Tab-separated table of C-alpha atoms in Angstrom:
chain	number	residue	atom	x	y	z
A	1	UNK	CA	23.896	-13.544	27.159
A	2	UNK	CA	25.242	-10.067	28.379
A	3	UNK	CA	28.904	-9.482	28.366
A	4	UNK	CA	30.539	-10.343	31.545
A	5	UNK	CA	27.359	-12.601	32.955
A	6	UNK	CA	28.049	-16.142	33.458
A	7	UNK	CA	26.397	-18.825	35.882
A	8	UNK	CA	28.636	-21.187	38.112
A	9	UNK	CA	26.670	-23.550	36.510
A	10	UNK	CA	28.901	-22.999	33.208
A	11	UNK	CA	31.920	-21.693	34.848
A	12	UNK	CA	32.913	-22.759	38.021
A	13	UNK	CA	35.212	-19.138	38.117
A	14	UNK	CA	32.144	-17.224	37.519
A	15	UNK	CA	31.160	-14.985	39.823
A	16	UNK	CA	28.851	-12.345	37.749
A	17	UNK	CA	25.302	-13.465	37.480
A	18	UNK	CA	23.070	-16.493	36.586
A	19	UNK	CA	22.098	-16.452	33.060
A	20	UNK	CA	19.694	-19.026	33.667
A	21	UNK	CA	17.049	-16.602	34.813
A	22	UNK	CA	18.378	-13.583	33.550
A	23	UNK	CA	16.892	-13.197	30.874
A	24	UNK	CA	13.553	-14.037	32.477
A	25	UNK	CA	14.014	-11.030	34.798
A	26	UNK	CA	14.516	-8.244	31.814
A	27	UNK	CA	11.411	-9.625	30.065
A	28	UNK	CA	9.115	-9.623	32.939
A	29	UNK	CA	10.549	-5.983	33.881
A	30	UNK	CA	9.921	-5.022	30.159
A	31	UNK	CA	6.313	-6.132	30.258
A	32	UNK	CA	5.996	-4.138	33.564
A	33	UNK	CA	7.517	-1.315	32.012
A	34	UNK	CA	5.178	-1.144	29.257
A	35	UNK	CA	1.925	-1.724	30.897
A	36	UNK	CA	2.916	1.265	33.466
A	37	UNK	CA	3.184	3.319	29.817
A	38	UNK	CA	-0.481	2.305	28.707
A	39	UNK	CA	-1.046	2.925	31.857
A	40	UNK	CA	-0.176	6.396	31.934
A	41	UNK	CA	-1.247	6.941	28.619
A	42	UNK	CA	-4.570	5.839	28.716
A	43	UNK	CA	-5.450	7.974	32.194
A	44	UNK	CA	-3.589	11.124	31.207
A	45	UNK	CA	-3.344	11.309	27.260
A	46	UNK	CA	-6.207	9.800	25.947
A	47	UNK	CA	-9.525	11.387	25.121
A	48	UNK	CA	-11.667	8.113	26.015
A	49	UNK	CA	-14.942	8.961	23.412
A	50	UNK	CA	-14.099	11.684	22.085
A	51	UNK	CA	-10.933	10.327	20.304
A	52	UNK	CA	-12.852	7.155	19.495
A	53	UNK	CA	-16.290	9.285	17.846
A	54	UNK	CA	-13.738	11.245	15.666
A	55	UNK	CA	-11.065	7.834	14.451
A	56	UNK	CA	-13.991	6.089	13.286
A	57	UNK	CA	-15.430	9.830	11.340
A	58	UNK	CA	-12.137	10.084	10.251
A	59	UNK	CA	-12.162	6.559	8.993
A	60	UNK	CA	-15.154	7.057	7.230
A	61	UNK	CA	-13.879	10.495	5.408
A	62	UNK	CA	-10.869	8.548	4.127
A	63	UNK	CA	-12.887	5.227	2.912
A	64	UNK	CA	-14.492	7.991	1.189
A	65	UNK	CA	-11.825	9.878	0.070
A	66	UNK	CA	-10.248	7.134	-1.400
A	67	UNK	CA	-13.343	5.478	-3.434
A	68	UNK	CA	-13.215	9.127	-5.445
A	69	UNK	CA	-9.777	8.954	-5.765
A	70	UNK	CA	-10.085	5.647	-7.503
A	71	UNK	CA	-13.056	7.013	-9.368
A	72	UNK	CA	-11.059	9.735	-11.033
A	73	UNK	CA	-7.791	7.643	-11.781
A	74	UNK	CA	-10.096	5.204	-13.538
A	75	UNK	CA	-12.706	8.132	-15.202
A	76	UNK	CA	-8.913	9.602	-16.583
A	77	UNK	CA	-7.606	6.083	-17.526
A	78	UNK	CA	-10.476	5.903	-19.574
A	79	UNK	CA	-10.138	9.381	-21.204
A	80	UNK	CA	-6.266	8.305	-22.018
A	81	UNK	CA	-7.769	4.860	-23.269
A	82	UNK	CA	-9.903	6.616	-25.622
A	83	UNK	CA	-7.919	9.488	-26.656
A	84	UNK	CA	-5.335	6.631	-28.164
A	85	UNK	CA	-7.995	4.327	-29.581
A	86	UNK	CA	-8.952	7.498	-31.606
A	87	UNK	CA	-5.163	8.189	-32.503
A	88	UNK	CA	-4.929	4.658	-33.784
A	89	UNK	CA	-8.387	5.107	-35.258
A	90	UNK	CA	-6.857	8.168	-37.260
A	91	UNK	CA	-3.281	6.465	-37.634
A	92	UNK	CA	-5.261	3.147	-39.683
A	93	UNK	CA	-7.125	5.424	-41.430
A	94	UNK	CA	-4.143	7.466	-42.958
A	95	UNK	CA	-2.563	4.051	-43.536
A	96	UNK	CA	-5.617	3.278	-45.403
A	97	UNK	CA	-5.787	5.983	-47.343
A	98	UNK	CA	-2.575	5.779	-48.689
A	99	UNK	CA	-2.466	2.154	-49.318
A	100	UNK	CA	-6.139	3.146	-51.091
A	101	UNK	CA	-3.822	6.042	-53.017
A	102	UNK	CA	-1.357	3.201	-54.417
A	103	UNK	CA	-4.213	0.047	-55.480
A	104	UNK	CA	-7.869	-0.127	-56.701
A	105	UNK	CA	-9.162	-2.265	-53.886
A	106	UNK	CA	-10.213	-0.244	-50.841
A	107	UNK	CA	-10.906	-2.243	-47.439
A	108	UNK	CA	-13.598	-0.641	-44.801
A	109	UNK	CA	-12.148	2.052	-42.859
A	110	UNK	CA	-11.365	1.406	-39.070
A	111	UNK	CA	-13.356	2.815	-36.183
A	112	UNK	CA	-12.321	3.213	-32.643
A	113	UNK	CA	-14.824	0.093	-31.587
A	114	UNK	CA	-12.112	-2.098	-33.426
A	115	UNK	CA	-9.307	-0.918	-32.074
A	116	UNK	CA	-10.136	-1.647	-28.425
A	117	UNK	CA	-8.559	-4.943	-28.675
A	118	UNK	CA	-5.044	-3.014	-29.514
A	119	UNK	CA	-4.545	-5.040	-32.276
A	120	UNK	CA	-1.432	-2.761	-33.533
């Protein structure tokens, strides 16, 4: 309830409203309020086709837009993906090589095909 609104209903000393229908009144005057506003707005501010023709072109642009967005985040992810699998590639191979330096026995070198399961 609003400060200093009351109903006799309450408060027999209460002379300052009835907030039993109060707050029925501000909502319907809120609604009316805001359907004058579309009101208004749609007669005066908006373009009725025009507006509509150039949201949905817009629409389309962006859907657009955004599928080759996507496309080059995941064409670069794959560049990064592969640029490490061959830095691992080179990293076993080094490992290999000097484990190779130090015994006789001399396991198959890695390739970037076995890496992809970023085993390290």
């Amino acid at each position: 309830m609003a400060p200093g609104r009351c109903s006799t209903w309450m408060n027999q000393n209460c002379n300052g409203g009835d907030s039993a229908i109060e707050p029925y009144l501000v909502t319907h005057h809120q609604l009316l309020a805001h359907a004058a506003t579309v009101h208004v707005y749609k007669t005066k501010y908006q373009l009725a086709n025009v507006s509509q023709s150039k949201q949905s072109t817009t629409a389309a642009a962006q859907v657009k837009r955004n599928r080759s967005r996507r496309f080059e985040k995941t064409k670069e992810q794959g560049e990064v993906k592969e640029k490490k699998n061959a830095t691992k590639a080179i990293v076993a191979n080094l490992t290999v090589e000097l484990l190779n330096s130090r015994e006789e026995s001399r396991p198959e070198p890695f390739t970037t095909e076995d890496l992809e399961a970023d085993i390290f």
